[in-house]
């Protein structure tokens, strides 16, 4: 008898990757959910005896799904599959009843080992196992999942350095004109002041700039976490911004390069603006950017007044190479 397996993830690429890494000999009936609310309904309907659950999703995230399963005592064995690899994320999902944790991107060996370790993997003898359902994935979705994994790597490094928990959003990915850049920064209030750091990057056929927008209200808390004196000093603010940029930008680019199997070289960081609005910042530098693929991540640190926005702007000339690289993930 087939085991009902639920794959719950807002990314079509992640659902496709998860489905194709399941053991070919495993007799399962696969259901897909695009968010946690759909996932809970599938579990209630008996379609999720084994659940592969993402954490960062709209409507209802993975933590809320685990809480609901506990509260309603739903019959589901949950394995979390996430790009958020922070130790505290592991601890929190285990405390909420998750069986285990696998980091993205998933591998067939990791899945098989966990299924065997917990005695979940059952093989139908003499029966032909059905192929996994087909999933359509677009390039924007693929870019968003690439950004999701890279975001988790950067957050994990920052969390370890500062001994904090970094709250992660769903990455926002769009092809934009420069006039639309301001609109993508949804987490930045219209009148709040930011300081900005810019760092160029280049690889084989791919180039762009990483833009770190550091909310001015965040400097004091971040300086304290870093153990820096005189948090309101101008030089301290620049040090905070550069150190944060080195961590987030470097780890994010490394996460993307690993997934695309390429390397990036980075230029020296440049302070782009101090204590200005996002509108002013974009307007003053509009000649630097034209049509671009933008990946936006809004990082926040739990229990601290710290927020910064990381924006990766890929040049229009990079799009053909990105499409080529991502095509391998879509096959």
Short mmCIF file of C-alpha atoms in Angstrom, two decimals:
data_model
loop_
_atom_site.label_atom_id
_atom_site.label_comp_id
_atom_site.label_asym_id
_atom_site.label_seq_id
_atom_site.Cartn_x
_atom_site.Cartn_y
_atom_site.Cartn_z
CA UNK A 1 0.00 0.00 0.00
CA UNK A 2 1.40 3.39 -1.00
CA UNK A 3 2.46 5.80 1.76
CA UNK A 4 0.86 9.27 1.49
CA UNK A 5 3.73 11.78 1.29
CA UNK A 6 3.22 15.54 1.40
CA UNK A 7 5.80 18.01 0.05
CA UNK A 8 4.98 21.46 1.43
CA UNK A 9 7.01 24.32 -0.05
CA UNK A 10 6.13 27.63 -1.70
CA UNK A 11 8.81 27.10 -4.38
CA UNK A 12 7.91 24.95 -7.40
CA UNK A 13 11.61 24.29 -7.93
CA UNK A 14 12.02 23.08 -4.35
CA UNK A 15 8.99 20.80 -4.69
CA UNK A 16 10.38 19.38 -7.92
CA UNK A 17 13.85 18.83 -6.42
CA UNK A 18 12.35 17.18 -3.36
CA UNK A 19 10.14 14.85 -5.39
CA UNK A 20 12.95 13.67 -7.66
CA UNK A 21 15.31 12.95 -4.73
CA UNK A 22 12.91 10.53 -3.09
CA UNK A 23 14.07 6.89 -3.45
CA UNK A 24 12.82 5.49 -6.76
CA UNK A 25 11.87 2.21 -5.11
CA UNK A 26 9.78 3.87 -2.38
CA UNK A 27 6.06 3.18 -2.83
CA UNK A 28 4.49 6.58 -2.23
CA UNK A 29 1.54 8.72 -3.26
CA UNK A 30 2.80 12.32 -3.45
CA UNK A 31 0.73 15.44 -2.74
CA UNK A 32 2.06 19.00 -3.09
CA UNK A 33 1.15 22.08 -1.04
CA UNK A 34 2.18 25.65 -1.87
CA UNK A 35 2.00 26.94 1.71
CA UNK A 36 1.43 25.81 5.26
CA UNK A 37 -2.34 26.30 5.21
CA UNK A 38 -2.67 24.00 2.18
CA UNK A 39 -0.32 21.58 3.92
CA UNK A 40 -2.46 21.38 7.06
CA UNK A 41 -5.57 20.71 4.98
CA UNK A 42 -3.74 17.90 3.15
CA UNK A 43 -2.62 16.35 6.45
CA UNK A 44 -6.15 16.52 7.84
CA UNK A 45 -7.31 14.75 4.67
CA UNK A 46 -4.87 11.89 5.27
CA UNK A 47 -2.46 12.91 2.50
CA UNK A 48 0.56 13.58 4.73
CA UNK A 49 1.61 10.55 6.74
CA UNK A 50 5.17 11.67 5.94
CA UNK A 51 5.68 15.41 5.43
CA UNK A 52 8.66 17.26 3.96
CA UNK A 53 8.16 20.80 5.25
CA UNK A 54 9.75 24.13 4.33
CA UNK A 55 9.98 26.86 6.98
CA UNK A 56 9.73 30.16 5.06
CA UNK A 57 6.32 30.20 3.35
CA UNK A 58 3.42 32.63 2.90
CA UNK A 59 0.00 32.30 4.57
CA UNK A 60 1.30 29.87 7.23
CA UNK A 61 4.99 29.16 7.73
CA UNK A 62 6.62 25.90 8.77
CA UNK A 63 6.75 26.76 12.47
CA UNK A 64 2.99 27.41 12.47
CA UNK A 65 2.40 24.11 10.67
CA UNK A 66 4.35 22.22 13.34
CA UNK A 67 2.44 24.02 16.11
CA UNK A 68 -0.90 23.11 14.50
CA UNK A 69 0.13 19.46 14.11
CA UNK A 70 1.02 19.38 17.81
CA UNK A 71 -2.15 21.15 18.95
CA UNK A 72 -4.46 18.95 16.86
CA UNK A 73 -2.39 15.79 17.38
CA UNK A 74 -2.38 15.16 13.63
CA UNK A 75 -0.84 11.87 12.39
CA UNK A 76 2.21 13.18 10.50
CA UNK A 77 5.93 12.43 10.61
CA UNK A 78 7.54 15.75 9.69
CA UNK A 79 10.99 16.23 8.22
CA UNK A 80 11.90 19.90 7.86
CA UNK A 81 13.70 20.80 4.61
CA UNK A 82 14.92 24.39 4.74
CA UNK A 83 17.56 26.85 3.66
CA UNK A 84 17.51 28.32 7.19
CA UNK A 85 20.38 26.34 8.71
CA UNK A 86 20.72 28.31 11.95
CA UNK A 87 21.28 26.10 15.01
CA UNK A 88 18.38 27.81 16.77
CA UNK A 89 16.11 26.96 13.82
CA UNK A 90 17.07 23.29 14.25
CA UNK A 91 16.35 23.47 17.98
CA UNK A 92 12.99 25.17 17.50
CA UNK A 93 11.63 22.71 14.94
CA UNK A 94 12.77 19.75 17.04
CA UNK A 95 11.02 21.25 20.08
CA UNK A 96 7.87 21.53 17.94
CA UNK A 97 7.96 17.83 17.11
CA UNK A 98 9.86 17.66 13.81
CA UNK A 99 11.49 14.29 13.26
CA UNK A 100 14.63 15.69 11.66
CA UNK A 101 16.08 18.54 9.61
CA UNK A 102 17.64 18.54 6.12
CA UNK A 103 19.27 21.62 4.63
CA UNK A 104 18.61 22.79 1.10
CA UNK A 105 19.49 21.97 -1.58
CA UNK A 106 18.47 18.41 -0.81
CA UNK A 107 20.40 15.32 -1.87
CA UNK A 108 19.10 11.82 -2.54
CA UNK A 109 21.59 10.33 -0.07
CA UNK A 110 20.49 12.62 2.77
CA UNK A 111 16.83 11.77 2.17
CA UNK A 112 17.46 8.04 1.91
CA UNK A 113 19.60 7.98 5.06
CA UNK A 114 16.98 9.74 7.17
CA UNK A 115 14.14 7.60 5.86
CA UNK A 116 16.10 4.44 6.66
CA UNK A 117 17.24 5.74 10.06
CA UNK A 118 13.65 6.21 11.21
CA UNK A 119 12.32 3.07 9.52
CA UNK A 120 10.10 5.04 7.16
CA UNK A 121 11.41 3.71 3.86
CA UNK A 122 9.26 0.83 2.68
CA UNK A 123 9.62 -0.80 -0.72
CA UNK A 124 6.81 -2.35 -2.73
CA UNK A 125 7.90 -5.84 -3.79
CA UNK A 126 6.92 -6.77 -7.30
CA UNK A 127 4.96 -3.56 -7.83
CA UNK A 128 5.82 -0.79 -10.26
CA UNK A 129 6.22 2.48 -8.41
CA UNK A 130 4.51 5.44 -10.07
CA UNK A 131 6.59 8.33 -11.36
CA UNK A 132 6.49 11.62 -9.44
CA UNK A 133 3.95 14.19 -10.69
CA UNK A 134 5.23 16.71 -13.20
CA UNK A 135 5.84 20.22 -11.87
CA UNK A 136 6.18 23.32 -14.01
CA UNK A 137 8.91 25.69 -12.80
CA UNK A 138 9.59 29.18 -14.15
CA UNK A 139 12.92 30.97 -13.98
CA UNK A 140 11.72 33.54 -11.47
CA UNK A 141 10.73 30.74 -9.10
CA UNK A 142 14.15 29.13 -9.62
CA UNK A 143 15.91 32.42 -8.81
CA UNK A 144 13.80 32.81 -5.68
CA UNK A 145 14.75 29.35 -4.43
CA UNK A 146 18.43 30.01 -5.18
CA UNK A 147 18.12 33.22 -3.14
CA UNK A 148 16.33 31.37 -0.34
CA UNK A 149 19.21 28.91 0.12
CA UNK A 150 21.84 31.66 -0.11
CA UNK A 151 19.89 33.77 2.39
CA UNK A 152 19.97 30.92 4.89
CA UNK A 153 23.75 30.54 4.57
CA UNK A 154 24.28 34.25 5.23
CA UNK A 155 21.88 34.29 8.18
CA UNK A 156 23.57 31.26 9.75
CA UNK A 157 26.97 32.94 9.61
CA UNK A 158 25.62 36.17 11.13
CA UNK A 159 23.78 34.21 13.83
CA UNK A 160 26.94 32.35 14.83
CA UNK A 161 29.07 35.49 14.92
CA UNK A 162 26.61 37.48 17.06
CA UNK A 163 24.91 34.63 18.97
CA UNK A 164 21.46 35.71 17.80
CA UNK A 165 18.52 34.35 15.83
CA UNK A 166 18.02 35.97 12.43
CA UNK A 167 14.42 36.23 11.25
CA UNK A 168 14.21 35.33 7.58
CA UNK A 169 11.63 36.51 5.04
CA UNK A 170 10.54 35.04 1.74
CA UNK A 171 13.01 36.44 -0.84
CA UNK A 172 11.58 38.87 -3.36
CA UNK A 173 12.87 38.35 -6.92
CA UNK A 174 11.89 40.47 -9.93
CA UNK A 175 13.21 41.83 -13.19
CA UNK A 176 12.97 45.57 -12.72
CA UNK A 177 13.61 48.91 -14.30
CA UNK A 178 15.60 51.31 -12.12
CA UNK A 179 12.46 53.34 -11.51
CA UNK A 180 10.93 50.32 -9.78
CA UNK A 181 13.79 49.62 -7.37
CA UNK A 182 12.34 51.76 -4.61
CA UNK A 183 9.05 49.88 -4.80
CA UNK A 184 10.78 46.55 -4.09
CA UNK A 185 12.04 47.72 -0.72
CA UNK A 186 8.74 47.00 1.00
CA UNK A 187 10.25 46.67 4.46
CA UNK A 188 11.70 50.19 4.33
CA UNK A 189 9.33 52.88 5.50
CA UNK A 190 8.99 55.82 3.16
CA UNK A 191 10.48 58.35 5.57
CA UNK A 192 13.01 56.17 7.45
CA UNK A 193 16.68 56.98 7.06
CA UNK A 194 19.19 54.43 5.77
CA UNK A 195 22.90 54.22 5.07
CA UNK A 196 24.05 52.16 2.13
CA UNK A 197 27.02 50.04 1.17
CA UNK A 198 27.67 48.85 -2.39
CA UNK A 199 29.95 46.02 -3.51
CA UNK A 200 30.42 44.82 -7.08
CA UNK A 201 30.76 41.17 -8.05
CA UNK A 202 31.63 39.37 -11.27
CA UNK A 203 31.81 35.79 -12.51
CA UNK A 204 31.82 34.00 -15.85
CA UNK A 205 29.06 35.83 -17.73
CA UNK A 206 27.39 37.17 -14.58
CA UNK A 207 28.01 40.54 -12.95
CA UNK A 208 26.23 42.95 -10.71
CA UNK A 209 26.25 44.87 -7.46
CA UNK A 210 25.21 43.98 -3.94
CA UNK A 211 23.51 46.83 -2.12
CA UNK A 212 23.23 46.70 1.68
CA UNK A 213 20.74 49.18 3.15
CA UNK A 214 21.32 49.56 6.86
CA UNK A 215 18.52 51.23 8.80
CA UNK A 216 19.94 54.09 10.86
CA UNK A 217 17.94 52.97 13.90
CA UNK A 218 19.89 49.68 13.83
CA UNK A 219 23.42 51.04 14.31
CA UNK A 220 23.37 51.27 18.10
CA UNK A 221 22.13 47.72 18.74
CA UNK A 222 24.41 46.21 16.11
CA UNK A 223 27.47 47.98 17.50
CA UNK A 224 26.70 46.60 20.97
CA UNK A 225 26.33 43.06 19.61
CA UNK A 226 29.68 43.43 17.86
CA UNK A 227 31.30 44.68 21.06
CA UNK A 228 32.24 48.05 19.56
CA UNK A 229 32.69 51.18 21.64
CA UNK A 230 31.13 54.55 20.83
CA UNK A 231 28.21 53.15 18.78
CA UNK A 232 27.10 56.63 17.70
CA UNK A 233 30.51 57.60 16.33
CA UNK A 234 30.68 58.11 12.56
CA UNK A 235 33.62 55.71 12.13
CA UNK A 236 31.89 53.08 14.26
CA UNK A 237 28.81 53.28 12.03
CA UNK A 238 30.95 52.71 8.94
CA UNK A 239 32.72 49.79 10.63
CA UNK A 240 29.37 48.22 11.55
CA UNK A 241 28.12 48.61 7.98
CA UNK A 242 31.28 47.17 6.38
CA UNK A 243 31.50 44.22 8.80
CA UNK A 244 27.82 43.39 8.29
CA UNK A 245 28.23 43.70 4.54
CA UNK A 246 31.26 41.40 4.53
CA UNK A 247 29.24 38.71 6.30
CA UNK A 248 25.92 38.99 4.48
CA UNK A 249 27.18 39.80 0.97
CA UNK A 250 30.06 37.32 1.05
CA UNK A 251 28.01 34.42 2.40
CA UNK A 252 25.08 35.18 0.09
CA UNK A 253 27.29 35.22 -3.02
CA UNK A 254 29.02 32.02 -1.89
CA UNK A 255 25.61 30.39 -1.51
CA UNK A 256 24.62 31.38 -5.03
CA UNK A 257 27.97 30.39 -6.55
CA UNK A 258 27.80 26.91 -5.00
CA UNK A 259 24.36 26.30 -6.46
CA UNK A 260 25.31 27.63 -9.91
CA UNK A 261 28.73 25.91 -9.85
CA UNK A 262 30.72 29.06 -10.48
CA UNK A 263 32.86 31.57 -8.59
CA UNK A 264 32.46 35.29 -8.02
CA UNK A 265 35.14 37.90 -7.49
CA UNK A 266 34.17 40.84 -5.29
CA UNK A 267 35.36 44.43 -5.40
CA UNK A 268 36.06 46.53 -2.31
CA UNK A 269 32.92 47.81 -0.56
CA UNK A 270 32.01 51.45 -1.13
CA UNK A 271 29.80 53.59 1.11
CA UNK A 272 27.07 54.77 -1.25
CA UNK A 273 25.06 57.03 1.03
CA UNK A 274 24.70 58.04 4.67
CA UNK A 275 21.51 58.87 6.58
CA UNK A 276 19.34 59.32 3.49
CA UNK A 277 16.00 58.02 2.26
CA UNK A 278 15.77 55.11 -0.15
CA UNK A 279 14.24 57.45 -2.74
CA UNK A 280 17.25 59.75 -2.53
CA UNK A 281 19.68 56.85 -2.66
CA UNK A 282 18.16 55.32 -5.80
CA UNK A 283 17.74 58.71 -7.48
CA UNK A 284 21.37 59.72 -6.84
CA UNK A 285 22.68 56.44 -8.28
CA UNK A 286 20.14 55.78 -11.03
CA UNK A 287 22.78 55.98 -13.76
CA UNK A 288 24.55 52.93 -12.26
CA UNK A 289 21.56 50.64 -12.77
CA UNK A 290 19.27 50.07 -15.73
CA UNK A 291 17.06 47.04 -16.27
CA UNK A 292 18.14 44.48 -13.72
CA UNK A 293 17.28 41.22 -12.00
CA UNK A 294 16.87 42.10 -8.34
CA UNK A 295 16.99 39.71 -5.37
CA UNK A 296 15.79 41.41 -2.18
CA UNK A 297 16.23 40.01 1.33
CA UNK A 298 15.04 41.83 4.48
CA UNK A 299 17.10 40.61 7.44
CA UNK A 300 15.91 41.24 11.02
CA UNK A 301 17.43 40.06 14.29
CA UNK A 302 15.07 38.71 16.91
CA UNK A 303 14.70 40.76 20.12
CA UNK A 304 16.82 43.59 18.72
CA UNK A 305 16.02 46.78 16.83
CA UNK A 306 18.15 45.70 13.88
CA UNK A 307 17.05 45.58 10.26
CA UNK A 308 18.95 45.68 7.01
CA UNK A 309 17.97 45.03 3.41
CA UNK A 310 20.26 43.15 1.05
CA UNK A 311 19.59 43.79 -2.61
CA UNK A 312 21.49 41.92 -5.33
CA UNK A 313 21.27 43.67 -8.68
CA UNK A 314 22.35 41.56 -11.65
CA UNK A 315 23.11 43.38 -14.90
CA UNK A 316 20.80 42.85 -17.86
CA UNK A 317 23.72 41.23 -19.72
CA UNK A 318 23.83 38.56 -16.99
CA UNK A 319 20.33 37.26 -17.68
CA UNK A 320 21.24 34.86 -20.55
CA UNK A 321 23.96 33.18 -18.44
CA UNK A 322 21.65 32.99 -15.42
CA UNK A 323 18.97 31.39 -17.58
CA UNK A 324 21.52 28.89 -18.89
CA UNK A 325 22.77 28.00 -15.40
CA UNK A 326 19.29 27.71 -13.95
CA UNK A 327 18.15 25.47 -16.81
CA UNK A 328 20.16 22.64 -15.26
CA UNK A 329 18.12 22.97 -12.08
CA UNK A 330 14.89 22.84 -14.06
CA UNK A 331 15.69 19.62 -15.93
#
